[in-house]
GROMACS .gro file of C-alpha atoms in nm:
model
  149
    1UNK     CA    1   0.000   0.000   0.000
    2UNK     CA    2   0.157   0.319  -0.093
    3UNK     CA    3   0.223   0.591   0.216
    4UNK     CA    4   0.246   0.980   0.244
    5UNK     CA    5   0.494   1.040   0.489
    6UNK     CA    6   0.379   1.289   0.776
    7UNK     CA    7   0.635   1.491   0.933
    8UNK     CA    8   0.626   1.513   1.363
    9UNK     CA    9   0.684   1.879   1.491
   10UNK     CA   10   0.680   1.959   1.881
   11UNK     CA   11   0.432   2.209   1.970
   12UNK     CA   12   0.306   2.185   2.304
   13UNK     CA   13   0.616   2.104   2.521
   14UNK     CA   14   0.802   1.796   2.375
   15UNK     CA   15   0.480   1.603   2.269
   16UNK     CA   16   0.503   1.546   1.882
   17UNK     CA   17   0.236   1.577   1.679
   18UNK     CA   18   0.153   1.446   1.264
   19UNK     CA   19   0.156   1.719   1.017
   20UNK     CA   20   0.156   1.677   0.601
   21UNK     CA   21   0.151   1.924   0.373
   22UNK     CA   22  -0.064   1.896   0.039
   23UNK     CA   23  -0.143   2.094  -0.242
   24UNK     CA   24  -0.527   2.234  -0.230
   25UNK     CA   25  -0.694   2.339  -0.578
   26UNK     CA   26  -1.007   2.506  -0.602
   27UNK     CA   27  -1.189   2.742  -0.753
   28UNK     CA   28  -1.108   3.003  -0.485
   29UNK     CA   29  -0.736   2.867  -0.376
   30UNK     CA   30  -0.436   2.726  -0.544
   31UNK     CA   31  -0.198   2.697  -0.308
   32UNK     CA   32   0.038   2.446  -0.074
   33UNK     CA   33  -0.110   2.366   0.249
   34UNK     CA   34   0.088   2.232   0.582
   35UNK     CA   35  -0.166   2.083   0.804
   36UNK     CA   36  -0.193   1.858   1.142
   37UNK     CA   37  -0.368   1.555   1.082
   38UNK     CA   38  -0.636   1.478   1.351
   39UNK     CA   39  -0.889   1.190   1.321
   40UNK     CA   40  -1.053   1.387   1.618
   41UNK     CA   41  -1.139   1.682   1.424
   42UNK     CA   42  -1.521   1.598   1.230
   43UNK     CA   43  -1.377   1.830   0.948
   44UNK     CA   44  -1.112   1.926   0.734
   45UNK     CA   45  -1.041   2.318   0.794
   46UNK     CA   46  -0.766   2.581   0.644
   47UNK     CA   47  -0.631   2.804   0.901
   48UNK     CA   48  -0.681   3.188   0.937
   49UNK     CA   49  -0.300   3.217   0.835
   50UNK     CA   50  -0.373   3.026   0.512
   51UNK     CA   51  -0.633   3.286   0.423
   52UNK     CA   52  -0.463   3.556   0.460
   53UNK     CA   53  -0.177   3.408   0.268
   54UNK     CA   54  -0.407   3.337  -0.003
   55UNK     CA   55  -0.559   3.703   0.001
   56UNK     CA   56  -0.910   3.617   0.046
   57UNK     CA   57  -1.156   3.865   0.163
   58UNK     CA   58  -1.225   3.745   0.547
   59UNK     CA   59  -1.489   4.028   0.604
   60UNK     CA   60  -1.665   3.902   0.322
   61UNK     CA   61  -1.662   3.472   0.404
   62UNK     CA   62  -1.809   3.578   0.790
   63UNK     CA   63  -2.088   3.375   0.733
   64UNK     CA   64  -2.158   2.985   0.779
   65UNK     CA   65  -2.169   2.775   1.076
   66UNK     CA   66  -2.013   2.881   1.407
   67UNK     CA   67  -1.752   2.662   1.536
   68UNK     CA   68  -1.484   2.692   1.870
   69UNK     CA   69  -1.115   2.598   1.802
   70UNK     CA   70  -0.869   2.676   2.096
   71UNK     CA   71  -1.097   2.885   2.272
   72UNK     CA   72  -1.185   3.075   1.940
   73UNK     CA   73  -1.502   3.124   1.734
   74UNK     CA   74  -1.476   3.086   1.424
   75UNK     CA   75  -1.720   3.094   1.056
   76UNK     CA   76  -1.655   2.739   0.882
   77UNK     CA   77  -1.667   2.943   0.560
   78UNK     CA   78  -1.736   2.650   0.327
   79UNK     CA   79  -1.516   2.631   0.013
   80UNK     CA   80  -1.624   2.367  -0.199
   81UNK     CA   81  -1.518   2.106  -0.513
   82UNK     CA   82  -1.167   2.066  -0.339
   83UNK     CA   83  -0.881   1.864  -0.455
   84UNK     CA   84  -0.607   1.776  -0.232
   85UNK     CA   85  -0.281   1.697  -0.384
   86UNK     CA   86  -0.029   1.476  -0.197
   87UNK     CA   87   0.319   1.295  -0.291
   88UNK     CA   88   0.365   0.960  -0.153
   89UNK     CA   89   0.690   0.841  -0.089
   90UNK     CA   90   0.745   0.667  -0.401
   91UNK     CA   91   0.671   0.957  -0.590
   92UNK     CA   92   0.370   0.902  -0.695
   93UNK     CA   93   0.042   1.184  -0.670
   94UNK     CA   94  -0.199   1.116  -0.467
   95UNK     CA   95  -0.562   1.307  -0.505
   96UNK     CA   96  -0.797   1.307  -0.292
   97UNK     CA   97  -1.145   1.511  -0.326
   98UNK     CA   98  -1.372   1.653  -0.110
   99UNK     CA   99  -1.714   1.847  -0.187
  100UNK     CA  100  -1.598   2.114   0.069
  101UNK     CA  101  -1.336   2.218   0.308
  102UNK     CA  102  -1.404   2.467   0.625
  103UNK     CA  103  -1.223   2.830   0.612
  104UNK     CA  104  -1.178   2.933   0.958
  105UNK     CA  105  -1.237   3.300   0.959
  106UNK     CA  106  -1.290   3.424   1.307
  107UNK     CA  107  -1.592   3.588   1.469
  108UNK     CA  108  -1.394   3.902   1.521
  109UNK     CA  109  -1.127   4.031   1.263
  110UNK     CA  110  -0.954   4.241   1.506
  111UNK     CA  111  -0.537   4.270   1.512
  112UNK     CA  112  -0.532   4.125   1.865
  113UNK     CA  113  -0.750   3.828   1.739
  114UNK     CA  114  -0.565   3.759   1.391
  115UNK     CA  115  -0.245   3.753   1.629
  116UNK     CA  116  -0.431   3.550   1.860
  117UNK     CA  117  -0.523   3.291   1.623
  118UNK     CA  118  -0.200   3.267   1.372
  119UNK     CA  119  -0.054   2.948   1.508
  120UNK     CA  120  -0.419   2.776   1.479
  121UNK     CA  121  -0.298   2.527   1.248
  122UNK     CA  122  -0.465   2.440   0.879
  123UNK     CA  123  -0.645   2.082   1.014
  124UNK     CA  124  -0.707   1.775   0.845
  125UNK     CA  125  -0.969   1.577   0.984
  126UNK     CA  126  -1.193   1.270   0.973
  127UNK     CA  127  -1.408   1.355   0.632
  128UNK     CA  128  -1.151   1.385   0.471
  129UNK     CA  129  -0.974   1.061   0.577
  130UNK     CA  130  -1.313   0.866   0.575
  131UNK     CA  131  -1.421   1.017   0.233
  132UNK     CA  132  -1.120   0.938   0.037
  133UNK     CA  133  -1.058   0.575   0.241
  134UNK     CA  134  -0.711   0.666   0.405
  135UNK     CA  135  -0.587   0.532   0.695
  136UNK     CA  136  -0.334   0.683   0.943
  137UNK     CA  137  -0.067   0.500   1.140
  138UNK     CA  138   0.117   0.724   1.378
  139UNK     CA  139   0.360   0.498   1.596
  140UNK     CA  140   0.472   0.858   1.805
  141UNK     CA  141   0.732   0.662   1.999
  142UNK     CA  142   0.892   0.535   1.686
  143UNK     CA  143   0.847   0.872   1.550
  144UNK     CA  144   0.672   0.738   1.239
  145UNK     CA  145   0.345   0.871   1.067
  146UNK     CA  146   0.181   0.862   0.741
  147UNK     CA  147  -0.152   0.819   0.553
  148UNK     CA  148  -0.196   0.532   0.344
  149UNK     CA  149  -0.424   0.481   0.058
   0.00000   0.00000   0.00000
């Protein structure tokens, strides 16, 4: 079965965590995307940071359903006919589809919140594993992790 690698970063003291970045096309964003993958997430979400990187109008996407992320509020802005773009580690290109991905664009779009919330990270999350039939071994004292298709 062929594997995308997942890289482990530290974030909250020296507990690792999977992240893997992809390549998202849509009609709204072309870009590369670094996200955590966690199959306790119900949805697959692109960070505040993301947006902004991708100069998309937040003040205009603040609508959609309210969800709380890190003890923020946040639109789920839905994007929709996504493509997700991975390279396994034999090379090859994996694409994976979903009908739409979550923007998080927060409640407020203040400087102290879009400071507050720019280490929120882009998420991958259970739809998007259960859609596209991955699976996800993460062995985190090995220090191994990757989807598998």
């Amino acid at each position: 079965m062929p594997k995308i690698p997942c890289s482990l970063r530290a974030l909250i003291g020296k507990r690792y965590f999977p992240f893997v970045t992809y390549f998202l096309t849509s009609p709204r964003i072309n870009r590369a995307i670094d996200a955590i993958v966690d199959t306790g997430s119900p949805y697959t979400v692109l960070s505040t940071n993301e947006l902004l990187g991708a100069r998309l109008p937040l003040r205009t996407m603040q609508k959609g359903e309210i969800v709380s992320l890190a003890g923020f509020r946040f639109f789920r802005h839905p994007i929709n006919n996504v493509t997700m773009s991975f390279r396994a580690e034999n090379g090859e290109l994996y694409k994976g589809r979903l009908s739409s991905i979550g923007a998080l664009v927060p409640t407020k779009l203040d400087k102290k919140t879009l400071s507050d919330v720019k280490n929120i990270p882009s998420i991958i999350g259970h739809d998007f594993l259960e859609e596209n039939k991955l699976s996800f071994h993460f062995n985190v004292s090995a220090k191994i992790a990757y989807l598998e298709y």
